[in-house]
C-alpha positions as a Python dict, from the first residue, in 0.01 Angstrom:
ca = {
    (1, 'N'): (0, 0, 0),
    (2, 'T'): (70, -355, -115),
    (3, 'A'): (-277, -475, -214),
    (4, 'K'): (-309, -585, -576),
    (5, 'I'): (-596, -651, -818),
    (6, 'K'): (-534, -898, -1100),
    (7, 'L'): (-813, -931, -1357),
    (8, 'F'): (-841, -1175, -1648),
    (9, 'I'): (-1100, -1045, -1892),
    (10, 'K'): (-1250, -1287, -2143),
    (11, 'D'): (-1540, -1333, -2380),
    (12, 'Y'): (-1837, -1504, -2210),
    (13, 'S'): (-1921, -1725, -2510),
    (14, 'S'): (-1585, -1815, -2661),
    (15, 'G'): (-1365, -1791, -2354),
    (16, 'N'): (-1108, -1596, -2556),
    (17, 'A'): (-907, -1324, -2384),
    (18, 'I'): (-1023, -966, -2451),
    (19, 'S'): (-745, -715, -2509),
    (20, 'G'): (-806, -341, -2493),
    (21, 'A'): (-1090, -354, -2240),
    (22, 'L'): (-1101, -27, -2046),
    (23, 'V'): (-1071, -80, -1669),
    (24, 'K'): (-1152, 201, -1424),
    (25, 'I'): (-1096, 163, -1050),
    (26, 'Y'): (-1268, 394, -802),
    (27, 'S'): (-1205, 447, -433),
    (28, 'E'): (-1533, 583, -301),
    (29, 'E'): (-1633, 809, -593),
    (30, 'T'): (-1278, 906, -693),
    (31, 'L'): (-1118, 754, -1003),
    (32, 'I'): (-777, 625, -889),
    (33, 'S'): (-671, 414, -1186),
    (34, 'E'): (-755, 374, -1553),
    (35, 'G'): (-601, 141, -1807),
    (36, 'E'): (-658, -133, -2061),
    (37, 'S'): (-627, -509, -2053),
    (38, 'N'): (-315, -635, -2230),
    (39, 'S'): (-297, -864, -2534),
    (40, 'N'): (-348, -1168, -2306),
    (41, 'G'): (-659, -1018, -2142),
    (42, 'Y'): (-490, -925, -1813),
    (43, 'Y'): (-513, -601, -1618),
    (44, 'I'): (-309, -563, -1300),
    (45, 'K'): (-316, -276, -1052),
    (46, 'E'): (-63, -270, -768),
    (47, 'A'): (6, -40, -472),
    (48, 'L'): (-353, -28, -348),
    (49, 'K'): (-443, 36, 16),
    (50, 'A'): (-623, -197, 257),
    (51, 'P'): (-864, -219, 425),
    (52, 'A'): (-1065, -67, 142),
    (53, 'T'): (-1343, -132, -106),
    (54, 'Y'): (-1283, -55, -472),
    (55, 'K'): (-1543, -22, -746),
    (56, 'I'): (-1432, -159, -1081),
    (57, 'V'): (-1596, -69, -1412),
    (58, 'I'): (-1498, -258, -1729),
    (59, 'T'): (-1608, -146, -2075),
    (60, 'K'): (-1527, -256, -2429),
    (61, 'N'): (-1697, -171, -2760),
    (62, 'G'): (-1930, -454, -2860),
    (63, 'Y'): (-1967, -580, -2502),
    (64, 'K'): (-2197, -505, -2209),
    (65, 'S'): (-2017, -309, -1939),
    (66, 'K'): (-1958, -475, -1604),
    (67, 'T'): (-1943, -306, -1263),
    (68, 'F'): (-1852, -479, -936),
    (69, 'E'): (-1674, -424, -603),
    (70, 'M'): (-1362, -579, -457),
    (71, 'K'): (-1313, -562, -81),
    (72, 'F'): (-971, -584, 77),
    (73, 'K'): (-954, -663, 449),
    (74, 'E'): (-575, -671, 434),
    (75, 'C'): (-300, -619, 180),
    (76, 'T'): (-315, -922, -46),
    (77, 'V'): (-365, -1015, -412),
    (78, 'I'): (-720, -1066, -537),
    (79, 'S'): (-749, -1238, -874),
    (80, 'E'): (-1074, -1253, -1067),
    (81, 'T'): (-1182, -1380, -1407),
    (82, 'I'): (-1433, -1143, -1564),
    (83, 'K'): (-1655, -1267, -1846),
    (84, 'L'): (-1801, -998, -2072),
    (85, 'E'): (-2116, -1067, -2276),
    (86, 'T'): (-2157, -924, -2623),
    (87, 'D'): (-2414, -650, -2684),
}
């Protein structure tokens, strides 16, 4: 249970960090984590299991939602920059 997801969420056009974006993480169809990006645009979830595939859904008012998967083969840290487009 030492896998970790680290997301940096930013505006597609300006490149500015987006705070308060809602991040939901699903294992299969079960919601296992829900939270918001911090004032610097980061969202970190620790203590995940591997091997596993997680579905991540990011939403924020004024932006198009984004859904994608992260696959862990082993317990490691996966960092991603997520660019949200405005509606």
